[in-house]
Short mmCIF file of C-alpha atoms (C1' of nucleotides) in Angstrom, two decimals:
data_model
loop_
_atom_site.label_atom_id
_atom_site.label_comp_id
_atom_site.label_asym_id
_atom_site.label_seq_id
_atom_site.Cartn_x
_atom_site.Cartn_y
_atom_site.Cartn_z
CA UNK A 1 21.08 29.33 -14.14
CA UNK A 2 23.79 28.41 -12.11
CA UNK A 3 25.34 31.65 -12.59
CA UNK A 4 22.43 33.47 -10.94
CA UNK A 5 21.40 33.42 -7.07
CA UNK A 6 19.08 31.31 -6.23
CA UNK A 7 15.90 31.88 -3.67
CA UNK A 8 13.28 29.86 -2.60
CA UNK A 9 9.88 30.73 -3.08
CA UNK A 10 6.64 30.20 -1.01
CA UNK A 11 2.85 30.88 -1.29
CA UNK A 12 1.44 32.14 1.42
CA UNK A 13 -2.48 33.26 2.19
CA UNK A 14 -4.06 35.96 3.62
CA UNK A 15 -7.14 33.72 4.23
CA UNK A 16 -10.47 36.52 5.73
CA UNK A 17 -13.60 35.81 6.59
CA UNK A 18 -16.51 37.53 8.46
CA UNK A 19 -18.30 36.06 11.33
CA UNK A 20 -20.43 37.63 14.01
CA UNK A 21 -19.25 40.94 12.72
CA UNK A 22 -15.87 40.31 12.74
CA UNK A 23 -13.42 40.35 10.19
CA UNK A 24 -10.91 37.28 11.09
CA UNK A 25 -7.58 35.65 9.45
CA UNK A 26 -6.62 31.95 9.22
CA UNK A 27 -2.96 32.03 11.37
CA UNK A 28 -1.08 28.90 12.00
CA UNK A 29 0.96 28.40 14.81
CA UNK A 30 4.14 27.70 13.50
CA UNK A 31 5.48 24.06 14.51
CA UNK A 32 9.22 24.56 12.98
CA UNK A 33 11.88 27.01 13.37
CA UNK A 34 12.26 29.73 12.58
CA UNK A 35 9.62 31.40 14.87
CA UNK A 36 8.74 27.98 16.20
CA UNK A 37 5.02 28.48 18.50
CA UNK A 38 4.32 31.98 17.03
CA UNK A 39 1.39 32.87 15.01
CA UNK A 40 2.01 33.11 10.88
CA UNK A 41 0.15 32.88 7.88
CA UNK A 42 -0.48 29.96 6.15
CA UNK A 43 1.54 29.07 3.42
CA UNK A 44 4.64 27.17 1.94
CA UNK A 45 7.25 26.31 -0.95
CA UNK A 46 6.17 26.49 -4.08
CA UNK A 47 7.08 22.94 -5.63
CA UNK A 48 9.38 22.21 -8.42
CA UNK A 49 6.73 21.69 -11.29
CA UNK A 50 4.03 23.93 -9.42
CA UNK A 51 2.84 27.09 -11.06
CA UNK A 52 2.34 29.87 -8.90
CA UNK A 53 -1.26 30.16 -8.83
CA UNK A 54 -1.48 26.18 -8.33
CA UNK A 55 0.87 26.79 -5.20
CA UNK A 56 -1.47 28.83 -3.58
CA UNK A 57 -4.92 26.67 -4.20
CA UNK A 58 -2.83 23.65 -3.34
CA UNK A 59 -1.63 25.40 0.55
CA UNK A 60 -5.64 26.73 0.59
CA UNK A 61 -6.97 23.61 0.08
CA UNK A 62 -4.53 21.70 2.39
CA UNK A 63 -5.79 24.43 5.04
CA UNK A 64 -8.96 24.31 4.62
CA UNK A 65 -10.24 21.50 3.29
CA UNK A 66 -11.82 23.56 0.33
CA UNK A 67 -12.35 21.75 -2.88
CA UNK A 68 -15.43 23.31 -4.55
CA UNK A 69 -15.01 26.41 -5.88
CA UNK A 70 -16.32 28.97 -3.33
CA UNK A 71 -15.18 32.07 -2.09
CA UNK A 72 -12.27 34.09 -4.30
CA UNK A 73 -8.67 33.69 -4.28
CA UNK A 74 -5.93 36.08 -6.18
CA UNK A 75 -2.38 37.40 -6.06
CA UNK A 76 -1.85 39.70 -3.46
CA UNK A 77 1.71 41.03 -3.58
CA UNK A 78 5.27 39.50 -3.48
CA UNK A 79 7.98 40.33 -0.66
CA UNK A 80 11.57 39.43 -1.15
CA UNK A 81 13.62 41.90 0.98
CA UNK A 82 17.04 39.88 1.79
CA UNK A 83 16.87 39.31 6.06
CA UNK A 84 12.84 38.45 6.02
CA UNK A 85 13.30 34.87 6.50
CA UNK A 86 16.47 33.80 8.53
CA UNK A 87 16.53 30.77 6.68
CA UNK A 88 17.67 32.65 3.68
CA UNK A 89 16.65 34.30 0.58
CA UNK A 90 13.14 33.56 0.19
CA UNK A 91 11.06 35.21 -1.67
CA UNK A 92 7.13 35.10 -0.71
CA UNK A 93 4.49 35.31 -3.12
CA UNK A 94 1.19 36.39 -1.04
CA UNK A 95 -2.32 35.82 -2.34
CA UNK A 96 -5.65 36.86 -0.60
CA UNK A 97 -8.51 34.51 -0.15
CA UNK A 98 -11.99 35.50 1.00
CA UNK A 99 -14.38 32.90 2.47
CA UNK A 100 -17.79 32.88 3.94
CA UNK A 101 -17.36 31.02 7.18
CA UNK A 102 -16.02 27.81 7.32
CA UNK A 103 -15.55 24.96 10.07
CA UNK A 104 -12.85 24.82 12.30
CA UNK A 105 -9.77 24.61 9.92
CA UNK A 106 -6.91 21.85 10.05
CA UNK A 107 -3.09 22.23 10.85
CA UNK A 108 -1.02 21.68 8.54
CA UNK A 109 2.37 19.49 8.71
CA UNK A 110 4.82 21.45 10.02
CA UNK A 111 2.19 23.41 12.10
CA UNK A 112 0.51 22.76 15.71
CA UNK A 113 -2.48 24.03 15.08
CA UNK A 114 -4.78 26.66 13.33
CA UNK A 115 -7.09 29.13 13.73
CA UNK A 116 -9.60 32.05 12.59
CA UNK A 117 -8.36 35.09 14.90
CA UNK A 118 -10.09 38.30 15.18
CA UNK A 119 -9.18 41.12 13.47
CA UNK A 120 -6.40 43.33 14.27
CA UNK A 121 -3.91 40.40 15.54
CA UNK A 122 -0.97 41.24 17.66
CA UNK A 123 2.47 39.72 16.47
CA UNK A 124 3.09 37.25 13.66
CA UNK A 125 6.49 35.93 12.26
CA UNK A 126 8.21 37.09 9.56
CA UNK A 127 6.53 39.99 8.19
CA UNK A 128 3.35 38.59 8.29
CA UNK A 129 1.97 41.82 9.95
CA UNK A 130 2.76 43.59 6.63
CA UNK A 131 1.37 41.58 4.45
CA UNK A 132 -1.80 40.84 6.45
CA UNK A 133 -2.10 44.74 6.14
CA UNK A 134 -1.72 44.80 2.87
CA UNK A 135 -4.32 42.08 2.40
CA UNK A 136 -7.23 43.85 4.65
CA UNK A 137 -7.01 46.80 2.82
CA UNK A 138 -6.63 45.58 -0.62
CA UNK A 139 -9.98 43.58 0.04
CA UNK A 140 -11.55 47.02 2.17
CA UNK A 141 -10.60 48.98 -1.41
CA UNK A 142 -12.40 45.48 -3.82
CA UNK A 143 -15.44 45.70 -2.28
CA UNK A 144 -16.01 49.39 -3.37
CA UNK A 145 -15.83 48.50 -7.35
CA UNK A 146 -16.30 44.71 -7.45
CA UNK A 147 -19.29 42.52 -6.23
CA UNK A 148 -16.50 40.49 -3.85
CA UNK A 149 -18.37 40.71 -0.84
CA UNK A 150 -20.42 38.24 -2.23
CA UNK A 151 -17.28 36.11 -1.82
CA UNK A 152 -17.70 36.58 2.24
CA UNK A 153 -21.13 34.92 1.81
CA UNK A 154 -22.83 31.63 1.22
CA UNK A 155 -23.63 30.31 -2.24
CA UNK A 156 -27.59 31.57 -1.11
CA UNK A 157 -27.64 34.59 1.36
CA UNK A 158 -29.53 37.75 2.37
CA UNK A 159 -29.14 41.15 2.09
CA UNK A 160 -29.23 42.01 5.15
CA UNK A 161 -25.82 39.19 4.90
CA UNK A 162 -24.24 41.15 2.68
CA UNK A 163 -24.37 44.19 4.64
CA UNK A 164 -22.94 43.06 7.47
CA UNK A 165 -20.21 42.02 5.34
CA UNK A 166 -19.43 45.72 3.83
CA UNK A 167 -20.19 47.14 7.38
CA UNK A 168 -17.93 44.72 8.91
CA UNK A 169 -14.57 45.18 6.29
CA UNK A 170 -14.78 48.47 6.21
CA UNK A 171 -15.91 49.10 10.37
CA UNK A 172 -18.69 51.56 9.05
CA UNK A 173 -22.31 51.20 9.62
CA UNK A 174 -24.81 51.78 6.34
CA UNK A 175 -28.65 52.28 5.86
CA UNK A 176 -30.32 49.11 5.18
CA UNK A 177 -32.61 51.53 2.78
CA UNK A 178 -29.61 52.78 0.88
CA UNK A 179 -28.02 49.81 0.84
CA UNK A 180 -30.80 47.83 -0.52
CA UNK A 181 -31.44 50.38 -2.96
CA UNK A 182 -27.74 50.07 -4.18
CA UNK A 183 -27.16 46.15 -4.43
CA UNK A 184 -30.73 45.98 -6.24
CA UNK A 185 -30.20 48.49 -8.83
CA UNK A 186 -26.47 47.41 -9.68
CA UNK A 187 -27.05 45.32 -12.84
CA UNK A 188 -25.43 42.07 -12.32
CA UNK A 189 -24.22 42.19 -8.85
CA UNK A 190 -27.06 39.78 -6.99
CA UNK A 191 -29.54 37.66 -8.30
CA UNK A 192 -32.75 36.33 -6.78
CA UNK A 193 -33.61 33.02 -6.37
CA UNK A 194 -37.07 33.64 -5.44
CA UNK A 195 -37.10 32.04 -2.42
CA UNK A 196 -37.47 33.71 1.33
CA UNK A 197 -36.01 32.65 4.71
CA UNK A 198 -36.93 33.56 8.28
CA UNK A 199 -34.47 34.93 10.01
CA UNK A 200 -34.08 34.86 14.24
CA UNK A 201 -36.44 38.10 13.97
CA UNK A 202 -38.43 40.33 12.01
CA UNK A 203 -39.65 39.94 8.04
CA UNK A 204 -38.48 37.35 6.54
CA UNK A 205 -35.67 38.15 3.98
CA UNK A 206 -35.13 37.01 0.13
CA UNK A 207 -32.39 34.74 -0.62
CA UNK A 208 -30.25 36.61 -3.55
CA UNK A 209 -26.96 34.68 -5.03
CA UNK A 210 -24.36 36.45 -6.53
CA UNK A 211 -24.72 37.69 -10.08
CA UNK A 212 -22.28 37.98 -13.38
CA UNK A 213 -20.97 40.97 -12.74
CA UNK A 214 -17.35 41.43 -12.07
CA UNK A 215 -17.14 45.20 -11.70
CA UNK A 216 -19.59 47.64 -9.78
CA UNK A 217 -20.81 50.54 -12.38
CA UNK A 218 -21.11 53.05 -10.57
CA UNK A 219 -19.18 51.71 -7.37
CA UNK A 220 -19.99 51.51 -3.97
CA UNK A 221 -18.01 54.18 -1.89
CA UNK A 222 -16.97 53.93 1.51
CA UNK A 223 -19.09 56.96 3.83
CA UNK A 224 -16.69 59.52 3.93
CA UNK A 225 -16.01 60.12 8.07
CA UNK B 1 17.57 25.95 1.99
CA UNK B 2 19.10 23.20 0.37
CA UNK B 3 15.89 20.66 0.49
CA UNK B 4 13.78 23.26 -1.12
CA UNK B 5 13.94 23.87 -4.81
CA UNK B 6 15.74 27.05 -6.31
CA UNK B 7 14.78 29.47 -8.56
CA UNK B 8 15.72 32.53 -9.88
CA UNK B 9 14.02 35.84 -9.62
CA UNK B 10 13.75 38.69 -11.74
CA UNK B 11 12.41 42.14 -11.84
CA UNK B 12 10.96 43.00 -15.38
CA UNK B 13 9.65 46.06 -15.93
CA UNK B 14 6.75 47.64 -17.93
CA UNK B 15 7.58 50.95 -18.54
CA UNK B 16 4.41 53.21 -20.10
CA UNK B 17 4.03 57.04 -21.27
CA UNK B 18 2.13 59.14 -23.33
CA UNK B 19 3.20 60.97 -26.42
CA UNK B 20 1.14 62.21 -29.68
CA UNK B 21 -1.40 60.98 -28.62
CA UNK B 22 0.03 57.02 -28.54
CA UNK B 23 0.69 55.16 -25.32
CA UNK B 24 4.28 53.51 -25.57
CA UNK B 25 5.87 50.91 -24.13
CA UNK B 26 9.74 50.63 -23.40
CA UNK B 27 11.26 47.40 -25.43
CA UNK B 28 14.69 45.80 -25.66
CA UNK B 29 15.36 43.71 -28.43
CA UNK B 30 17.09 40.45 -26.51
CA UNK B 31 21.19 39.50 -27.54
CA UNK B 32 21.39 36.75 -25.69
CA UNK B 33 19.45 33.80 -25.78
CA UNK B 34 16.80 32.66 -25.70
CA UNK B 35 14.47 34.81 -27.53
CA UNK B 36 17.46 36.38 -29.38
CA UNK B 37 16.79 39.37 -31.45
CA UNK B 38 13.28 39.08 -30.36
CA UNK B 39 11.57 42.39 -28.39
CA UNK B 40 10.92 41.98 -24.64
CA UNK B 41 10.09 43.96 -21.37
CA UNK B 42 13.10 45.17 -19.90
CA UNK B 43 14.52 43.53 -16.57
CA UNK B 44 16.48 41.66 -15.17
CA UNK B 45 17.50 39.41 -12.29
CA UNK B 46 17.04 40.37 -8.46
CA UNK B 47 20.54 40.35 -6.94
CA UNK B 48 21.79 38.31 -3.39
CA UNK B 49 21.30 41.35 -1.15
CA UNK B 50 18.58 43.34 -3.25
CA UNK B 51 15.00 44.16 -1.90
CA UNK B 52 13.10 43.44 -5.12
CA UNK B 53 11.56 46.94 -5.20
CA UNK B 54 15.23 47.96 -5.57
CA UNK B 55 15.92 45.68 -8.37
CA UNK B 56 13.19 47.15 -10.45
CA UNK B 57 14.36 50.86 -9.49
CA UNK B 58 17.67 49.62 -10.61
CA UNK B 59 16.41 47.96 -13.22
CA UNK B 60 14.31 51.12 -14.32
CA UNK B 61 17.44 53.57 -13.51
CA UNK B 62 19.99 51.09 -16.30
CA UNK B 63 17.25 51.09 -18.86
CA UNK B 64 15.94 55.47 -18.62
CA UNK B 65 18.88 57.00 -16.92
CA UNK B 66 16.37 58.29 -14.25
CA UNK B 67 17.34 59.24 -10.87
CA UNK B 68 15.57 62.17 -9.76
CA UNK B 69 11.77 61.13 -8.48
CA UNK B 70 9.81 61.15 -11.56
CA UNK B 71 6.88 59.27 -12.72
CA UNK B 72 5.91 56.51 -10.57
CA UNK B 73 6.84 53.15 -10.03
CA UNK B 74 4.54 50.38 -7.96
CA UNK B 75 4.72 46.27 -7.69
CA UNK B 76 2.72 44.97 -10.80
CA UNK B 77 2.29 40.98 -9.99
CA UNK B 78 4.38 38.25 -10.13
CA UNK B 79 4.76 35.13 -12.79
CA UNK B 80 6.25 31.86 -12.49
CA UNK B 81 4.67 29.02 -14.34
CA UNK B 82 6.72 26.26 -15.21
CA UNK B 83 8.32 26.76 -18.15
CA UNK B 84 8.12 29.95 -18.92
CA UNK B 85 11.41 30.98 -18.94
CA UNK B 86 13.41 27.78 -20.79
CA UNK B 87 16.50 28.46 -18.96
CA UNK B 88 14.87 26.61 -15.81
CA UNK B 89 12.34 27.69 -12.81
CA UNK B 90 12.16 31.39 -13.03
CA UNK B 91 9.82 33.91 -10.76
CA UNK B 92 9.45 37.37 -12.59
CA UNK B 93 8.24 40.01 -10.06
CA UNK B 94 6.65 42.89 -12.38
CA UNK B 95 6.68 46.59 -12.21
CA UNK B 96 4.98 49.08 -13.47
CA UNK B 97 6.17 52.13 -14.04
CA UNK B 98 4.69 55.57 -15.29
CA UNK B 99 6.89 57.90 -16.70
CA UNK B 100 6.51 61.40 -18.77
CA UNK B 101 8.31 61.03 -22.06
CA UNK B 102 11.83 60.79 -22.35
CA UNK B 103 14.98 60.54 -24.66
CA UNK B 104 15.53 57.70 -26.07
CA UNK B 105 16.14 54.52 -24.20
CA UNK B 106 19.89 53.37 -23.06
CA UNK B 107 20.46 49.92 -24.44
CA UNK B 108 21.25 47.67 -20.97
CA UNK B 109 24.41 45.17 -21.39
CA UNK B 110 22.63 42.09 -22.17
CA UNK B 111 20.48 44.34 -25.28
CA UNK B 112 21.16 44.99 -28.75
CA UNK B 113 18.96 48.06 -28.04
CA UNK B 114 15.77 49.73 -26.72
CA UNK B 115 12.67 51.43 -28.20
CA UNK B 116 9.50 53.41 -26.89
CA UNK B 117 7.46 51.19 -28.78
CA UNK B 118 3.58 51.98 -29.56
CA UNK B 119 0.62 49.81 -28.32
CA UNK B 120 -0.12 47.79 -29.30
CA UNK B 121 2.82 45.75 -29.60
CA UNK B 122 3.19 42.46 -32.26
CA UNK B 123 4.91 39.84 -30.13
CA UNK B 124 7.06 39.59 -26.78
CA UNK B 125 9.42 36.91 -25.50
CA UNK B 126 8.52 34.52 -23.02
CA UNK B 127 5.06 35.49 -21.25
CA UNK B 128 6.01 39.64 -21.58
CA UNK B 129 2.75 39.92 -23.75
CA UNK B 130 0.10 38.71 -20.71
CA UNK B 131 2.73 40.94 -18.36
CA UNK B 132 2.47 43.87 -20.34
CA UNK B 133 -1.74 43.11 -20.94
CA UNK B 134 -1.77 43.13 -16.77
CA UNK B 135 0.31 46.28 -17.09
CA UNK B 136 -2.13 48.36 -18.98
CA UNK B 137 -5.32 47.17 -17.79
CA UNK B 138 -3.70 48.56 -13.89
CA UNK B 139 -3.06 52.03 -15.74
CA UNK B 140 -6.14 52.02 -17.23
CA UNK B 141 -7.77 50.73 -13.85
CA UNK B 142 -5.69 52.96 -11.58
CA UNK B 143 -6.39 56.61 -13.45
CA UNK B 144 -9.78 56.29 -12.40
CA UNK B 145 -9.71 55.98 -8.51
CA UNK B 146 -6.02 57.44 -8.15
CA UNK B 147 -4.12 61.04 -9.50
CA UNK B 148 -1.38 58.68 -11.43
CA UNK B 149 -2.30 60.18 -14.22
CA UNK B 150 0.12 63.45 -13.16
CA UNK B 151 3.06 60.78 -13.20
CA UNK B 152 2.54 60.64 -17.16
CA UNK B 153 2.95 64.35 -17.36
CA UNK B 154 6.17 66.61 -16.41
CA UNK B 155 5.91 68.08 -13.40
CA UNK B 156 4.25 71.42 -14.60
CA UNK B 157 1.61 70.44 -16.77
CA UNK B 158 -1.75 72.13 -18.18
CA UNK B 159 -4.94 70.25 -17.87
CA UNK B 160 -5.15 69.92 -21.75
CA UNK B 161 -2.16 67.38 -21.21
CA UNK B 162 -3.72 65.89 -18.48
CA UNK B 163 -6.68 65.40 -20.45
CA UNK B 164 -4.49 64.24 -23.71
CA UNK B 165 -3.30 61.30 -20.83
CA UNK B 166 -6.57 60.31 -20.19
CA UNK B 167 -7.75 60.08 -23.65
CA UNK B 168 -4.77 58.10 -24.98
CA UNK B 169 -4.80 55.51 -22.12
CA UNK B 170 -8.70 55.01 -22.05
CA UNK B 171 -8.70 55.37 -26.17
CA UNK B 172 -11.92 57.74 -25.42
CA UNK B 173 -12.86 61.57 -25.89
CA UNK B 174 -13.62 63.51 -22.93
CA UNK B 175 -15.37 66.63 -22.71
CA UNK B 176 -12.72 69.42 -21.67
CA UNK B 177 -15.11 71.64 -20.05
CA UNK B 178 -16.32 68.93 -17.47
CA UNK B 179 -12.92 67.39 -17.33
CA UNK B 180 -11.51 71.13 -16.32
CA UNK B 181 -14.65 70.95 -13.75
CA UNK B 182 -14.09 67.83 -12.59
CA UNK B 183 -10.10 67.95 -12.06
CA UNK B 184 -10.45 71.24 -10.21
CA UNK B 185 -13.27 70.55 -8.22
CA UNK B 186 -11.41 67.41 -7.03
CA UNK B 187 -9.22 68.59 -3.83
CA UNK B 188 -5.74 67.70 -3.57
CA UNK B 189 -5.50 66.42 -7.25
CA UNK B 190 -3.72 69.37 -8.81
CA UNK B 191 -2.66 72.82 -7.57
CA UNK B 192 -2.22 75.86 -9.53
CA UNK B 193 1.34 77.37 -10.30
CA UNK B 194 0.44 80.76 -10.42
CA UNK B 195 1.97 80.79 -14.36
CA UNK B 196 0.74 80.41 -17.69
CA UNK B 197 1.89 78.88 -20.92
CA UNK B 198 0.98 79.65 -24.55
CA UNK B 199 0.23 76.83 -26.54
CA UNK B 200 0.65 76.25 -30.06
CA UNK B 201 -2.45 77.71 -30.66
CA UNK B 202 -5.37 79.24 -28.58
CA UNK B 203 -5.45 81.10 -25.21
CA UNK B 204 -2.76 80.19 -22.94
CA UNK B 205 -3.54 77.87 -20.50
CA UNK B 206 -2.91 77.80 -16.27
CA UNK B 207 0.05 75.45 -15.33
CA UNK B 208 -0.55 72.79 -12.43
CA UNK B 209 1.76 70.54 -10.92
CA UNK B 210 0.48 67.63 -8.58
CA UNK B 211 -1.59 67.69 -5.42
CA UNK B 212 -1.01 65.65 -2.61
CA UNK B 213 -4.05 63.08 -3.13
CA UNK B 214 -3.37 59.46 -3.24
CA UNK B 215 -6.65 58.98 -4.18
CA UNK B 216 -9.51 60.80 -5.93
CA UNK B 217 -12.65 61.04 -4.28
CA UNK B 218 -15.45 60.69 -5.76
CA UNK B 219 -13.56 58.47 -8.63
CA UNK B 220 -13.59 59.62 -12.27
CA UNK B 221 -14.96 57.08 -13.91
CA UNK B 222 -14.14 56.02 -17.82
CA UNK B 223 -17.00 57.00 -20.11
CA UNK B 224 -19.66 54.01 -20.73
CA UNK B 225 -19.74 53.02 -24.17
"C1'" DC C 1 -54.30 42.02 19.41
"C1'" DC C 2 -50.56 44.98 20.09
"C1'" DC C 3 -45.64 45.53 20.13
"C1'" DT C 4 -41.09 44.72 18.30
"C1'" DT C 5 -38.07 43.65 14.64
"C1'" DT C 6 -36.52 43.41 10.05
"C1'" DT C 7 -37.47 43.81 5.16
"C1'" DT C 8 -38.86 46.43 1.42
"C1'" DC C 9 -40.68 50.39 -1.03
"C1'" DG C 10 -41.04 55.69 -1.45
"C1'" DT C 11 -39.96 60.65 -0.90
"C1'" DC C 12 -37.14 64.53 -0.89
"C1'" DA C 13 -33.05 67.44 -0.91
"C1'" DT C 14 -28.36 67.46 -2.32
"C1'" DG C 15 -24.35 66.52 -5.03
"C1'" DA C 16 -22.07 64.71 -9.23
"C1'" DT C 17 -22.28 64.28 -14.05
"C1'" DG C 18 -23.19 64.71 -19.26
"C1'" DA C 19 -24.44 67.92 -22.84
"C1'" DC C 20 -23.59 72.18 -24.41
"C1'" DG C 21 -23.76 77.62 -24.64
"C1'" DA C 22 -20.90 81.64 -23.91
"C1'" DT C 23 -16.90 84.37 -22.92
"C1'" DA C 24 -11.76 85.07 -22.54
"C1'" DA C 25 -7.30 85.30 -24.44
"C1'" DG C 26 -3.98 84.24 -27.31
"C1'" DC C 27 -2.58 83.62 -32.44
"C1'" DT C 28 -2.79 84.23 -37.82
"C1'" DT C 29 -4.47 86.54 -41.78
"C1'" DC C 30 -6.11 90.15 -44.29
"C1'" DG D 1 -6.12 96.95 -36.42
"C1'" DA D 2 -10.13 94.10 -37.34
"C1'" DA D 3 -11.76 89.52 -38.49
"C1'" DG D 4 -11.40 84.90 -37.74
"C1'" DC D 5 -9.60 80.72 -35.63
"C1'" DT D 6 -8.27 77.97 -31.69
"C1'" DT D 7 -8.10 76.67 -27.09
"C1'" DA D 8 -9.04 77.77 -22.07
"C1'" DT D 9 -12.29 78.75 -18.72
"C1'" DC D 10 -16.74 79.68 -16.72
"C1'" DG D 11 -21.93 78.76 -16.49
"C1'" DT D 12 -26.38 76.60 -17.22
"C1'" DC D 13 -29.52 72.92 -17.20
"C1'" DA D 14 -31.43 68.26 -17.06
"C1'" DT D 15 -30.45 63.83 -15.29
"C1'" DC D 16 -28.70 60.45 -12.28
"C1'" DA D 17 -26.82 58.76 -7.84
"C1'" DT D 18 -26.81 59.35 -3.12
"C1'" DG D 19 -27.83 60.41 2.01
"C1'" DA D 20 -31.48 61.08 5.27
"C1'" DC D 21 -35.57 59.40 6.61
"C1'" DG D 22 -40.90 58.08 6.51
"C1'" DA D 23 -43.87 54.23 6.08
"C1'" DA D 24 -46.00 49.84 4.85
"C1'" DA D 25 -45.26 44.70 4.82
"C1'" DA D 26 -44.36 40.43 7.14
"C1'" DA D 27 -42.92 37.66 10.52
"C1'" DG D 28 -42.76 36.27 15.99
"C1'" DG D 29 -43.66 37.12 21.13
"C1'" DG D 30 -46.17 38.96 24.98
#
DNA sequence: CCCTTTTTCGTCATGATGACGATAAGCTTC
DNA sequence: GAAGCTTATCGTCATCATGACGAAAAAGGG
């Protein structure tokens, strides 16, 4: 292999979550050069013996403390033109992680701190910007055909929860009568667990938790503006 | 750079299109090892100043001979557990590519020779088989929400071949008079030439080349079984 | 007790779809 | 040239999904 250029490869995360209708992004503010005190997305080297899905759990968990199994984590894309990282060739390997809203989240080693910033976010190293993109609208597209907004929400959650989730990611308001309709009569997308909760106002609401289904049939399209 | 560990990166490529009624793959049977004189995706590695979409349009130019705009080519997902490639730590970032059928295949330098080879195919070197699985489910995925299914066909086309695309990716019978509806009633999708062909047999049908959607609203969804 | 809020269930018109009849326009065969 | 075959194209109809919206249910606050 010595014959062939060599890179370096890193995970990083487009980490979103939605909280008091707002979508937001775990950023890191970057404690090394290059970019030292700007805003990036978590992430780092894949290890030597570290499989590429493995990577990106490992820098997730290191982030956020997350061991269980909650929320939803897959490959985004992969960047690699040569000039992106001044360091050299490195080629980066971006997956996108949804959460439902977590505690204030914990720097990482070569970072000075973290945070969950509001949605859209001014400048951020590398080309961050573009992959954050990328990220937002992959998940705006997954929650039309797959029951991933659940992924926003707790393990136990309303539906009036899940709404503001969709209305939220994709900055569009929807009936609560439609949209109760829709998440009822999907087979498989939310399950009831026959329990209520009061909310701050109004009727109290059922608690639902997500169902088997991995794809929406028929999906849920985005109101056409 | 040096601290971090190096690997190599390629661009393999998984190359589909649609003729008599088969979908095809594009193969090269390995001459170097390993996997010698085994079939596998074609590809190969990302050079020191090479964007990686550029690799794979290189990649996909040494292995068809295309250069004119045809077809389509997108990021697929990339691959790099540990030993998967026995040569050492190796990232593969995958394409996908949709072409309309061509010649035969240009054997590249390290190849004893290439083939449009039929799905579904017997066995692959290193991971190639779960690459090329990914590949096919996106096709399959993508022809429902997006026009891709155009980049199978030349660029005039009648809808009969755009329907003969649909069947042989989704391995399913569609009605032609509410595909005809639905493909004409969708805006942007395809636009009429003006000209007619005659077929082998039967009336002659409209030509169409492609409309200017990137996406197809409301989706056309594959046929519950 | 009345008002507000939110949840949940219905109603109705509209649009998309599946099933399928009918006509158009070419060819082949007699 | 007429009959027959094949495919393209247009229509019809019932059904399903959806958007717009009314209304009852179930809580709390004055």
């Amino acid at each position: 292999m010595a014959d062939y250029p060599a890179f370096s490869v890193t995970a990083d995360l487009v980490v979103l979550t939605v909280q008091d209708n707002e979508m937001r992004v775990l950023l890191v503010r970057r404690g090394i050069e290059p970019y030292r005190g700007q805003w990036a997305l978590p992430g780092g080297f894949v290890l030597p013996d570290e499989d590429l899905d493995a990577a990106a759990a490992r820098e997730l968990r290191e982030e956020t403390g997350l061991t269980a199994p909650v929320g939803h984590l897959e490959q985004l894309a992969s960047y690699g033109a040569p000039g992106r990282d001044p360091r050299g060739r490195v080629v980066t390997v971006a997956y996108l992680a949804l959460l439902p809203h977590l505690p204030a989240p914990v720097a990482g080693s070569d970072a000075e701190g973290a945070a969950w910033t509001a949605l859209p976010v001014a400048e951020l190293a590398f080309d961050h910007a573009r992959i954050l993109a990328d990220g937002v609208e992959r998940a705006r597209a997954k929650l039309e055909y797959s029951p991933l907004a659940t992924a926003f929400c707790p393990p136990e959650f309303t539906i009036s929860e899940l709404r503001e989730v969709y209305e939220t990611v994709w900055g569009a308001r929807l009936d609560p009568r439609n949209f109760h309709r829709k998440v009822t009569g999907t087979p498989g997308f939310i399950e009831p667990v026959g329990r209520s909760i009061a909310a701050e106002r109004g009727r109290p609401a059922q608690l639902f938790r997500r169902g088997p289904a991995r794809l929406l049939h028929p999906p849920m399209l985005r109101p056409t503006p």
